[in-house]
mmCIF file of C-alpha atoms in Angstrom:
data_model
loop_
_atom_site.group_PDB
_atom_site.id
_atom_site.type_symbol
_atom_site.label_atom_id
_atom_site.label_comp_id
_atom_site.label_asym_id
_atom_site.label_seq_id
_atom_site.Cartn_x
_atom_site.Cartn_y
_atom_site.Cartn_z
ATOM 1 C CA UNK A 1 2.308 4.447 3.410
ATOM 2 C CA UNK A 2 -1.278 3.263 3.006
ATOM 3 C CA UNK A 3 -3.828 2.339 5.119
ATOM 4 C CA UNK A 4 -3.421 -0.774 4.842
ATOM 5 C CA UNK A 5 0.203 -0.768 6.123
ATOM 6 C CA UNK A 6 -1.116 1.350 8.963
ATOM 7 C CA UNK A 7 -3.600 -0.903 10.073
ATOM 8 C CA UNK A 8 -1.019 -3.342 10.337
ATOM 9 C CA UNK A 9 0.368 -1.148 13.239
ATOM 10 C CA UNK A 10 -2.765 -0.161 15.069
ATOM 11 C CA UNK A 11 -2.971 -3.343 17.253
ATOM 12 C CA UNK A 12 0.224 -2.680 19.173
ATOM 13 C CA UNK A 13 -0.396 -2.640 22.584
ATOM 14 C CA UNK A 14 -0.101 -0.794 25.384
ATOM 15 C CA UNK A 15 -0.940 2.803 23.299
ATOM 16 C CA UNK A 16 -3.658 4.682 25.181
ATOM 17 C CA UNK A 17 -5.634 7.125 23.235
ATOM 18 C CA UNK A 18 -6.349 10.359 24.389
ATOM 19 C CA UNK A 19 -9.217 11.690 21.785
ATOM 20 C CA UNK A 20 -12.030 12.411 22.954
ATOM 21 C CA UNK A 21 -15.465 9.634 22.452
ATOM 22 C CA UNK A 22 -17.395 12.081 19.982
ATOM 23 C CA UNK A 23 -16.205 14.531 17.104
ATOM 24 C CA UNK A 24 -14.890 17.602 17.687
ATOM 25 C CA UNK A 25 -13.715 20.724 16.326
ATOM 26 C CA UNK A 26 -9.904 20.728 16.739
ATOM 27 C CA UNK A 27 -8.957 23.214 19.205
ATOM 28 C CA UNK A 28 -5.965 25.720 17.465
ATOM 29 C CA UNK A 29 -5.088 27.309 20.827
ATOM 30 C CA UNK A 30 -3.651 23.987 21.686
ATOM 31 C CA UNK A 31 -0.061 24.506 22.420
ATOM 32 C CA UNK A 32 0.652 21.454 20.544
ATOM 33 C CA UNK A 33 -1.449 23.001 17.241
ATOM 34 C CA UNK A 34 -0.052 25.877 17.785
ATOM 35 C CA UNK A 35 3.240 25.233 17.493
ATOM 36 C CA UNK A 36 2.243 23.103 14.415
ATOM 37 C CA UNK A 37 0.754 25.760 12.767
ATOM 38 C CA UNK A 38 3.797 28.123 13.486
ATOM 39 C CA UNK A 39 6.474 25.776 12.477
ATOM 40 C CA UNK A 40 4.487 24.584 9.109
ATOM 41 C CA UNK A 41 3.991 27.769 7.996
ATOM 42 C CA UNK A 42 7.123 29.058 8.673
ATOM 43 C CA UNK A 43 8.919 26.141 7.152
ATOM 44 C CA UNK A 44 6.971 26.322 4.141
ATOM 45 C CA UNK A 45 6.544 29.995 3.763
ATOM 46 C CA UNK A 46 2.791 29.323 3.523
ATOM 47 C CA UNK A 47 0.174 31.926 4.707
ATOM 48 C CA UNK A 48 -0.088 31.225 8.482
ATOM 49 C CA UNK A 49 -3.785 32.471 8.582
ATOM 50 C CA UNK A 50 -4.645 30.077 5.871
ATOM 51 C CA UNK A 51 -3.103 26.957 7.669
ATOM 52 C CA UNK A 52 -4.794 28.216 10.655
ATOM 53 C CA UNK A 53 -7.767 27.804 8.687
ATOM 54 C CA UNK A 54 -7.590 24.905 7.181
ATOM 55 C CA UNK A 55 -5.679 23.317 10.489
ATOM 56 C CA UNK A 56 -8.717 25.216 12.523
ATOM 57 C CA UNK A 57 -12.018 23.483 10.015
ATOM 58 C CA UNK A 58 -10.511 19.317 11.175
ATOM 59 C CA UNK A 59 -12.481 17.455 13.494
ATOM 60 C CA UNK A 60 -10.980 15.163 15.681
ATOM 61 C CA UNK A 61 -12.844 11.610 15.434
ATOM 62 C CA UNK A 62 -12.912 8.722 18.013
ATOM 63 C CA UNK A 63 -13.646 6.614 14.924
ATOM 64 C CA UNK A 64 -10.627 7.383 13.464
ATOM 65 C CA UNK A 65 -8.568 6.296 16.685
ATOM 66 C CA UNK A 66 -11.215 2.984 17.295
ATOM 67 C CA UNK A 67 -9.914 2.136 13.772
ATOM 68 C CA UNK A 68 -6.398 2.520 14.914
ATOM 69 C CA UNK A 69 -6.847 0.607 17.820
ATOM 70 C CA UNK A 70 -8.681 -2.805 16.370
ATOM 71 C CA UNK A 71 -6.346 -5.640 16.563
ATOM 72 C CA UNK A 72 -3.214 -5.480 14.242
ATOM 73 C CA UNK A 73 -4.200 -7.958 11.013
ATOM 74 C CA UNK A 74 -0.711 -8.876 10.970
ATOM 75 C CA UNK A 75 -1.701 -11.685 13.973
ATOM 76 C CA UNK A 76 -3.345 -13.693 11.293
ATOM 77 C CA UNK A 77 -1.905 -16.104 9.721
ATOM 78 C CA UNK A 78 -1.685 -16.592 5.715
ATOM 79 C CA UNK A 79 -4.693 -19.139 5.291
ATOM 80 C CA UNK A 80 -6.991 -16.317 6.744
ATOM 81 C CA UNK A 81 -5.132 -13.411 5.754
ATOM 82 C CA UNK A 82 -5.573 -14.630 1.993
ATOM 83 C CA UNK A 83 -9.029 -15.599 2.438
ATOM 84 C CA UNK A 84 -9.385 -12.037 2.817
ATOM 85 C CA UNK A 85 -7.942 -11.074 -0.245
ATOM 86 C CA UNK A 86 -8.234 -13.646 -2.705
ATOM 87 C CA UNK A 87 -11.946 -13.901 -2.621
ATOM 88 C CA UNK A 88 -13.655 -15.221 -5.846
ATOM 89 C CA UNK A 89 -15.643 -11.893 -6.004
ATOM 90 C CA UNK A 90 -12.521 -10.088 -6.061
ATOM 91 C CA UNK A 91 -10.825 -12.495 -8.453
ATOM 92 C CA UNK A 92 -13.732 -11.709 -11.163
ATOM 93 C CA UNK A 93 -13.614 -8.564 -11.110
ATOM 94 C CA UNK A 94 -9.503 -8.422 -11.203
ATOM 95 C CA UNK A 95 -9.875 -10.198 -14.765
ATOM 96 C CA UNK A 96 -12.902 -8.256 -15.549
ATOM 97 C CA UNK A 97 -10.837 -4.494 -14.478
ATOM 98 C CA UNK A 98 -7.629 -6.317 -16.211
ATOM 99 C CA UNK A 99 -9.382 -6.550 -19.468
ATOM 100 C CA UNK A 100 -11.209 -3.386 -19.413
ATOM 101 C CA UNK A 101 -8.074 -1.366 -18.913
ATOM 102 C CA UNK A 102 -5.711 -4.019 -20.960
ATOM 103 C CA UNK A 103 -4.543 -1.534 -23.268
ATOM 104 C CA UNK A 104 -3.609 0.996 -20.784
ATOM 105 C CA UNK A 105 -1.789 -1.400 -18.525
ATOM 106 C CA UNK A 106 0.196 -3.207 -21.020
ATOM 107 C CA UNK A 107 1.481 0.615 -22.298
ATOM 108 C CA UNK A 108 2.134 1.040 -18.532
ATOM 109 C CA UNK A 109 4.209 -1.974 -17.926
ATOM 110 C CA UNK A 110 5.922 -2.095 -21.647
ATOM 111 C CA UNK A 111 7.511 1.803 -20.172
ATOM 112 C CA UNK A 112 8.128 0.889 -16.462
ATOM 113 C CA UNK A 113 8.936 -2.798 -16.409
ATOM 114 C CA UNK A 114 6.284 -3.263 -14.123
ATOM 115 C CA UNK A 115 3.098 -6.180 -15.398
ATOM 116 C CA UNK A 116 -0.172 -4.846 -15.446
ATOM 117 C CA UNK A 117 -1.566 -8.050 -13.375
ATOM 118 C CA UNK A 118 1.084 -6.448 -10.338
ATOM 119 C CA UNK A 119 -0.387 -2.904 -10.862
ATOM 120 C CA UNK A 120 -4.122 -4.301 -11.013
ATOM 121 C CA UNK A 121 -3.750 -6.552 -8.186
ATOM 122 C CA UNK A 122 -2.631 -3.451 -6.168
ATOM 123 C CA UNK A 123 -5.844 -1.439 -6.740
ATOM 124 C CA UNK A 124 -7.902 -4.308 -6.352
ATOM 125 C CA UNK A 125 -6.391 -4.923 -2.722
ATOM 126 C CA UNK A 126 -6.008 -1.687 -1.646
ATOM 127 C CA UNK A 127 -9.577 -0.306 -2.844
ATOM 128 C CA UNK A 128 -11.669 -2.714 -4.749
ATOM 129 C CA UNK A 129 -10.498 -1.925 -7.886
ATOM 130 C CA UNK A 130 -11.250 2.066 -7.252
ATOM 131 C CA UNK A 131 -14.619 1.490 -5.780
ATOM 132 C CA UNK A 132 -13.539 1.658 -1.691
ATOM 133 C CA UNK A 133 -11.837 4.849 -1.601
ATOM 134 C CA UNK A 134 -12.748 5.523 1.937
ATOM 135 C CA UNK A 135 -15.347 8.403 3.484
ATOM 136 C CA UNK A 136 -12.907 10.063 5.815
ATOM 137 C CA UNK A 137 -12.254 13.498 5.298
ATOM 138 C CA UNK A 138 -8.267 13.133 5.137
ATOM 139 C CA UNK A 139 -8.164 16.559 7.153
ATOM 140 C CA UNK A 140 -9.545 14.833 10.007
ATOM 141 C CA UNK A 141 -8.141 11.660 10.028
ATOM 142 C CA UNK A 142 -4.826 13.186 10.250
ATOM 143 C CA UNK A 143 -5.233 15.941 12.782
ATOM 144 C CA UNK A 144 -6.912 13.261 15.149
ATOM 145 C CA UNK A 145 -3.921 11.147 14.688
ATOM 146 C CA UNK A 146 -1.374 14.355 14.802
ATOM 147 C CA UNK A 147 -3.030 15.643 17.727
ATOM 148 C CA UNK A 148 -4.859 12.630 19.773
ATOM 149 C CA UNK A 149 -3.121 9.822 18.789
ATOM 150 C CA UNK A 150 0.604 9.630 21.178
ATOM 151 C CA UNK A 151 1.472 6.676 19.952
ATOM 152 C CA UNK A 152 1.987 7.800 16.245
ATOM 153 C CA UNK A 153 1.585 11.814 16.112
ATOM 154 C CA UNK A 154 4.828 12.656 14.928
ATOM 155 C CA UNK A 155 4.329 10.747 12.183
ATOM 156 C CA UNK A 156 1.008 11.647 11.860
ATOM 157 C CA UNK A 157 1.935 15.091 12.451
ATOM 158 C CA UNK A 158 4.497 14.887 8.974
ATOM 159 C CA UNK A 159 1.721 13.636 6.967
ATOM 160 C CA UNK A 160 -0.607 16.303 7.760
ATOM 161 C CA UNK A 161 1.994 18.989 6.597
ATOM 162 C CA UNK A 162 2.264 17.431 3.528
ATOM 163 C CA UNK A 163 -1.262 17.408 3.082
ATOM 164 C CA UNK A 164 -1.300 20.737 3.576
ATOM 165 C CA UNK A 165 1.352 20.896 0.963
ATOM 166 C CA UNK A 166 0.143 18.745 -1.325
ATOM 167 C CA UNK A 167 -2.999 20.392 -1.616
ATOM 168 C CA UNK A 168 -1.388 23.625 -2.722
ATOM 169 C CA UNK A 169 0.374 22.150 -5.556
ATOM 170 C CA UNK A 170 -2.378 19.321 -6.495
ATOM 171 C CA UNK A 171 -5.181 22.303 -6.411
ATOM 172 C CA UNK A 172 -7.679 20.116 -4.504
ATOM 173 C CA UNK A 173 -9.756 20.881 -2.010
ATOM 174 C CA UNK A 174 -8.133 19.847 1.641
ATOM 175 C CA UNK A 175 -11.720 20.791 2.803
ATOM 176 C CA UNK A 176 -13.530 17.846 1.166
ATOM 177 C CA UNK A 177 -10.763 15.186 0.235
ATOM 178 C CA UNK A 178 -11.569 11.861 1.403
ATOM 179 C CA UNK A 179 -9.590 8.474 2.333
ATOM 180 C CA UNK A 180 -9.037 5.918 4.950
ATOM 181 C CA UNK A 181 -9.053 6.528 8.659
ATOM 182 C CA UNK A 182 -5.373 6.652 8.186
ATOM 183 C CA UNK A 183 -5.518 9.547 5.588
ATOM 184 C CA UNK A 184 -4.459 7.390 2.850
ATOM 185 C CA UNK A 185 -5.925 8.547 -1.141
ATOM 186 C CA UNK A 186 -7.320 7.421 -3.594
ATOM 187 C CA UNK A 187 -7.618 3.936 -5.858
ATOM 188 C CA UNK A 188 -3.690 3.120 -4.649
ATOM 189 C CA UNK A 189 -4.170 4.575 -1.074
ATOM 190 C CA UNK A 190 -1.348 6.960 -1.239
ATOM 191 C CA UNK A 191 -0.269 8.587 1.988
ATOM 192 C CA UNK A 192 0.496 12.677 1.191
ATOM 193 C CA UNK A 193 4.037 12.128 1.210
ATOM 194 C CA UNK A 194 4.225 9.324 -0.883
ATOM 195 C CA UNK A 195 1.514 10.938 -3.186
ATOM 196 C CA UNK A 196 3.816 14.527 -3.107
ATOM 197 C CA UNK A 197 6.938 11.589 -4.455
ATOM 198 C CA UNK A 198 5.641 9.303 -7.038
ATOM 199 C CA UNK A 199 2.522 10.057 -7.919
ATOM 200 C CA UNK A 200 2.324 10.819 -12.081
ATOM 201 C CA UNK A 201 0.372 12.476 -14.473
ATOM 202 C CA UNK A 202 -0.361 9.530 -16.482
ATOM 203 C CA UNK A 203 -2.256 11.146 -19.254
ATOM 204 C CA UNK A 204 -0.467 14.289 -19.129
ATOM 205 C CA UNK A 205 -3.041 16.319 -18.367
ATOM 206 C CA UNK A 206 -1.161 19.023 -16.582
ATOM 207 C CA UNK A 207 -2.291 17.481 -13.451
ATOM 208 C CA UNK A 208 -2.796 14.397 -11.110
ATOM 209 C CA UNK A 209 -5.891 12.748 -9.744
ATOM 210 C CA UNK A 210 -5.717 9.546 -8.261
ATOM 211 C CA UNK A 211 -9.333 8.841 -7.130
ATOM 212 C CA UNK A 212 -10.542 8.931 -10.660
ATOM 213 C CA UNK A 213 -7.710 9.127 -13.386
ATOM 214 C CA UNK A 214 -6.999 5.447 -14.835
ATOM 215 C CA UNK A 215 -3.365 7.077 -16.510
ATOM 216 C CA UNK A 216 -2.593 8.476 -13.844
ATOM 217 C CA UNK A 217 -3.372 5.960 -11.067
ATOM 218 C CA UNK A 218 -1.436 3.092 -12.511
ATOM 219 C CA UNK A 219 1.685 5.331 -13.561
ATOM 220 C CA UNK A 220 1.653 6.037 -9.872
ATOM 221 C CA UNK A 221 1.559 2.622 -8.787
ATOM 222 C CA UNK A 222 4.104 1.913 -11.777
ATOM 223 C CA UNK A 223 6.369 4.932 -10.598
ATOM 224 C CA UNK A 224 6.436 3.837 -6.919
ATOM 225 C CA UNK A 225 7.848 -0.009 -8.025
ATOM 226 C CA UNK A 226 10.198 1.166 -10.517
ATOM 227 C CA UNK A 227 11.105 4.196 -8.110
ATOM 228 C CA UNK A 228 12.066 1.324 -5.365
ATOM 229 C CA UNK A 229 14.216 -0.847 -8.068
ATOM 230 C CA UNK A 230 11.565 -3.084 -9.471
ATOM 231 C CA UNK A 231 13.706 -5.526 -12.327
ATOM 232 C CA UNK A 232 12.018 -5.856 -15.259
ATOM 233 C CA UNK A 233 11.298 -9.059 -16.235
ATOM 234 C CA UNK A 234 12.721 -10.770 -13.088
ATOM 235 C CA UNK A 235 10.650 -13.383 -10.845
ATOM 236 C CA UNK A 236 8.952 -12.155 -7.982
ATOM 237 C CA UNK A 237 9.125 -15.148 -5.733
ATOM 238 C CA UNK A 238 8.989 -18.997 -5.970
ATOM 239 C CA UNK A 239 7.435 -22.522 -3.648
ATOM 240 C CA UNK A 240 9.731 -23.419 -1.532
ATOM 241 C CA UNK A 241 10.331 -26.971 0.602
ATOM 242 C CA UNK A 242 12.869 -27.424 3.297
ATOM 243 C CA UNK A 243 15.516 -30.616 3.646
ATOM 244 C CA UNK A 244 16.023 -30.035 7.445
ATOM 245 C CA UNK A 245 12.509 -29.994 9.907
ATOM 246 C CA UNK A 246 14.151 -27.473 12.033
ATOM 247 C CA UNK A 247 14.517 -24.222 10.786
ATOM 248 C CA UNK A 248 15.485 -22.886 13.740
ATOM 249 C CA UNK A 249 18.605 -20.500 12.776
ATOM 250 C CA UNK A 250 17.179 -19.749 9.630
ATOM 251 C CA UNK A 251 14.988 -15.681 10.143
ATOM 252 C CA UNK A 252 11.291 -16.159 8.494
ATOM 253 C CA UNK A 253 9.832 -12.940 7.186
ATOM 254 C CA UNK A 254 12.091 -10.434 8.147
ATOM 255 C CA UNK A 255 11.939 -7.832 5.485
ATOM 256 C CA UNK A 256 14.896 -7.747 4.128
ATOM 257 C CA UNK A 257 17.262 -9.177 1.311
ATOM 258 C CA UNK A 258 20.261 -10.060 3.531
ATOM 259 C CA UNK A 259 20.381 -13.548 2.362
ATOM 260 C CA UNK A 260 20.742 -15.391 -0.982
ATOM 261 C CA UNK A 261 19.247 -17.905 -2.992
ATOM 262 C CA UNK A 262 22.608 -19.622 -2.563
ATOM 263 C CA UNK A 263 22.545 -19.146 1.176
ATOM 264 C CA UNK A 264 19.174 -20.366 1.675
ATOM 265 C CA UNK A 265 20.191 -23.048 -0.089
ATOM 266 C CA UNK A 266 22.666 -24.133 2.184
ATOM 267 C CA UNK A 267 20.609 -23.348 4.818
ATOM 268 C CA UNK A 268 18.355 -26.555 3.934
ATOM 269 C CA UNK A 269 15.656 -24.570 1.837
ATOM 270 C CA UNK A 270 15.092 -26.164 -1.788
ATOM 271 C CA UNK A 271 13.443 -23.829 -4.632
ATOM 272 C CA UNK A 272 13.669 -23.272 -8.369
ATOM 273 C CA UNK A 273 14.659 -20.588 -10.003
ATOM 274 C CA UNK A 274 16.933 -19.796 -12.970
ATOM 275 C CA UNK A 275 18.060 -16.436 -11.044
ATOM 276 C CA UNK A 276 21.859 -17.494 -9.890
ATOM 277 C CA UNK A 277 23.041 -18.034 -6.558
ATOM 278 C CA UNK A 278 23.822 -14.522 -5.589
ATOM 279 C CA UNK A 279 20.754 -13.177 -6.379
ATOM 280 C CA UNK A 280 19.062 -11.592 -3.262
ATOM 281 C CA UNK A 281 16.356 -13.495 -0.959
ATOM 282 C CA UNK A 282 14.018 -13.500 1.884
ATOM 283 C CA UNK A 283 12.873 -17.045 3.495
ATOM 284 C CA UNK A 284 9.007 -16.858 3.709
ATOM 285 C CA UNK A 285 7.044 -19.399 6.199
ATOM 286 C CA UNK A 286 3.631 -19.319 6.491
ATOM 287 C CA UNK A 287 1.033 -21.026 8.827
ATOM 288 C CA UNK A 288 -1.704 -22.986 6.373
ATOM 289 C CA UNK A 289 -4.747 -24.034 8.014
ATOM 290 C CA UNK A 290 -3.166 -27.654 8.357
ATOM 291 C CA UNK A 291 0.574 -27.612 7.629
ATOM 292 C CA UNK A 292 3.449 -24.919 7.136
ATOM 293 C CA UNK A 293 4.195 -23.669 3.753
ATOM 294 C CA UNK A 294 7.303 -21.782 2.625
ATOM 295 C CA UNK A 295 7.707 -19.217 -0.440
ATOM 296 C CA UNK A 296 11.390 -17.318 -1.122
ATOM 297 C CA UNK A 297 11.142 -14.290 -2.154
ATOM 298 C CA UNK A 298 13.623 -12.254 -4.754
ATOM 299 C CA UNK A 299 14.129 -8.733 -5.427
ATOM 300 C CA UNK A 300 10.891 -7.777 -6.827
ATOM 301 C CA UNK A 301 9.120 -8.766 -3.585
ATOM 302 C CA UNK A 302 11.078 -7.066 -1.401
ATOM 303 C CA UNK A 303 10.117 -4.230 -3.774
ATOM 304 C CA UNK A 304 6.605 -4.962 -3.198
ATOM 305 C CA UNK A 305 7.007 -4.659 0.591
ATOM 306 C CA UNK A 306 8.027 -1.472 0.118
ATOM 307 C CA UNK A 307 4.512 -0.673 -0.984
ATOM 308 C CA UNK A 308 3.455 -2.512 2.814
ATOM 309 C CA UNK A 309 5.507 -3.559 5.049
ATOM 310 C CA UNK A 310 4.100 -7.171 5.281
ATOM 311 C CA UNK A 311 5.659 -10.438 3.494
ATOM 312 C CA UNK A 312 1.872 -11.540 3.593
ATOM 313 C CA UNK A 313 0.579 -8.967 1.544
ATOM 314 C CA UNK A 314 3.430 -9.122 -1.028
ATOM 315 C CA UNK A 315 2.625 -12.624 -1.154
ATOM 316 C CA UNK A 316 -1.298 -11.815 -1.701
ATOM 317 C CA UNK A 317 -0.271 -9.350 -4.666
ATOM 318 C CA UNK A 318 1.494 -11.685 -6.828
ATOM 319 C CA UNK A 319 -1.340 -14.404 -5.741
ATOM 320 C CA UNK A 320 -3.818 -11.868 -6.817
ATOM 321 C CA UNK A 321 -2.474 -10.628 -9.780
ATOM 322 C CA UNK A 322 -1.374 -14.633 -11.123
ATOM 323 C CA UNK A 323 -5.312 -15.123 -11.059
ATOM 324 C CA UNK A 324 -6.414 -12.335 -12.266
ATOM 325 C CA UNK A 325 -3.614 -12.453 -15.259
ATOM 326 C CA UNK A 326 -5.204 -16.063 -15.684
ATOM 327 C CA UNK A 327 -8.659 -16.720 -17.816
ATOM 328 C CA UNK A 328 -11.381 -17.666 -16.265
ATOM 329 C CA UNK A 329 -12.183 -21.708 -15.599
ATOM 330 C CA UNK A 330 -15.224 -21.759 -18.074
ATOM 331 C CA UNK A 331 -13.406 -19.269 -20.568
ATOM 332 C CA UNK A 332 -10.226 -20.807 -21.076
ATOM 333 C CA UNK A 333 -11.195 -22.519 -24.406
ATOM 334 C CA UNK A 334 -13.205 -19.734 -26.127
ATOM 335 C CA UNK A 335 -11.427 -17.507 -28.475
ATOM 336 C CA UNK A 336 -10.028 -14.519 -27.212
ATOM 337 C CA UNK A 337 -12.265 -11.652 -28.461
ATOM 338 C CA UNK A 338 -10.098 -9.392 -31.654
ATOM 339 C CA UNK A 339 -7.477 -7.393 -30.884
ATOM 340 C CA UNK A 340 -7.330 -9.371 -27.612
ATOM 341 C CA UNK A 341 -3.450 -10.835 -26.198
ATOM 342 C CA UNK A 342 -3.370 -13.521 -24.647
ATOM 343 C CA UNK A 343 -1.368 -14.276 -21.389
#
């Protein structure tokens, strides 16, 4: 749904690009826009000449399909993907966001089940706690990838009508939104369908802005977890060892619950968790920079991979969010500051 999720996809190979090298205005006499604009308008019983329009104003970017293209981040493996994430700049400011916006968070999670840390932890991977929205115009980005981009336009294609949509009913400007090369908005990098189905208007304000609304932004984030089944209060995943050396057999990854934490425990895998044996689970391995490591993951991070389809960035969320939620190595003995809660 987000960029980030995309740009796990934009290494696959073999996908040749047809845009051009250089911006340019996006032809509407294309057959293929054509049709778009026809069957959008039509669909929606929107004003053909103003899709035209706004369909007519996009340039299509070779940036946007260079960005595409870079090799897939999902090659990586978990010491250097979290080195990416879990950075001790980012870590400071997580506590440092997390305490400025304490109040609203805990209000957040105490109505959706959903911890503040999680929410905060999203933002802070996705844009840098609200400061790395992107500088795409989101018109472009998606009619370069509806129009020049095989490999993905139908998708692509979906998104931009419900751009088109959403700017209707958001009353923004589809002229002069910005996002990621992928079209994704805002401080939780919400692609326009996902931002048409769960994002909130947290402060109930009569309408929703996630680029620079703190209420609504994390009721969003809130909305999409407890929208996908987040369980209150539940574990999201534990440390993990393994009795047998070969796990061969035994999936890694795969994102899905189809096993259990008694399953996996027959399988060889050893964890702790008070959840009971027929709770669902995913077996995690990862590559460390000298060893293997393993993690199982429950319910609430399958949830969490609805968000991005990546055990690896699940994983980095709860990392994120545990040190975040956790004070600061020369604060932990000072006295929390009045009114303050501790975690």
């Amino acid at each position: 749904m987000r960029s980030a999720a995309l740009a796990l996809l934009a290494g696959l190979g073999g996908c040749v690009a047809l845009a051009p090298r250089a911006a340019v205005a996006l032809d509407v006499e294309r057959p293929e826009v054509r049709s778009f604009i026809d069957d959008v308008s039509a669909r929606n019983h929107l004003d053909r000449a103003w899709v035209a329009r706004i369909v007519g104003a996009a340039e299509s970017k070779s940036s946007v399909i260079d960005a595409m293209t870079r090799p897939a981040e999902k090659v990586k493996p978990w010491f250097e993907y979290r080195a990416i994430f879990l950075t001790d700049k980012r870590i400071r400011e997580g506590r440092e966001f997390l305490a400025e916006h304490r109040a609203l968070l805990e209000s957040v999670a105490e109505r959706t089940g959903v911890p503040g840390e999680i929410i905060a932890a999203i933002v802070g991977i996705e844009t840098s706690y609200g400061r790395l929205t992107g500088h795409y115009r989101v018109l472009d980005a998606l009619a370069t990838l509806a129009f020049d981009y095989p490999a993905r336009a139908a998708y692509f294609r979906g998104e931009l009508e419900q751009f088109l949509l959403l700017s209707r009913e958001a009353g923004f400007d589809p002229l002069t939104a910005t996002g990621s090369y992928a079209g994704a908005m805002g401080a939780p990098q919400f692609m326009p369908r996902s931002y048409r189905a769960y994002a909130r208007d947290g402060d109930r304000d009569g309408r929703i802005d996630l680029w620079n609304d703190w209420p609504d932004i994390f009721e969003s984030v809130a909305h999409y977890f407890a929208a996908n089944g987040w369980h209150r209060g539940e574990p999201v995943c534990a440390p993990a060892t393994l009795w047998y050396p070969d796990v061969e057999g035994l999936p890694a990854n795969r994102l899905d619950v189809a096993d259990t934490i008694g399953t996996l425990r027959a399988r060889g895998v050893e964890l702790d968790s008070l959840l009971p044996d027929d709770a669902p689970a995913m077996f995690i391995a990862l590559r460390e920079a000298d060893a293997p490591s393993y993690r199982v993951g429950f319910h609430n991070f399958w949830v969490i991979t609805r968000y991005n389809r990546s055990a690896m960035y699940a994983l980095a969320t709860v990392e994120l969010a545990a040190a975040i939620a956790s004070p600061a190595p020369d604060a932990e003995a000072a006295p929390a500051p009045p009114g303050a809660t501790r975690r």
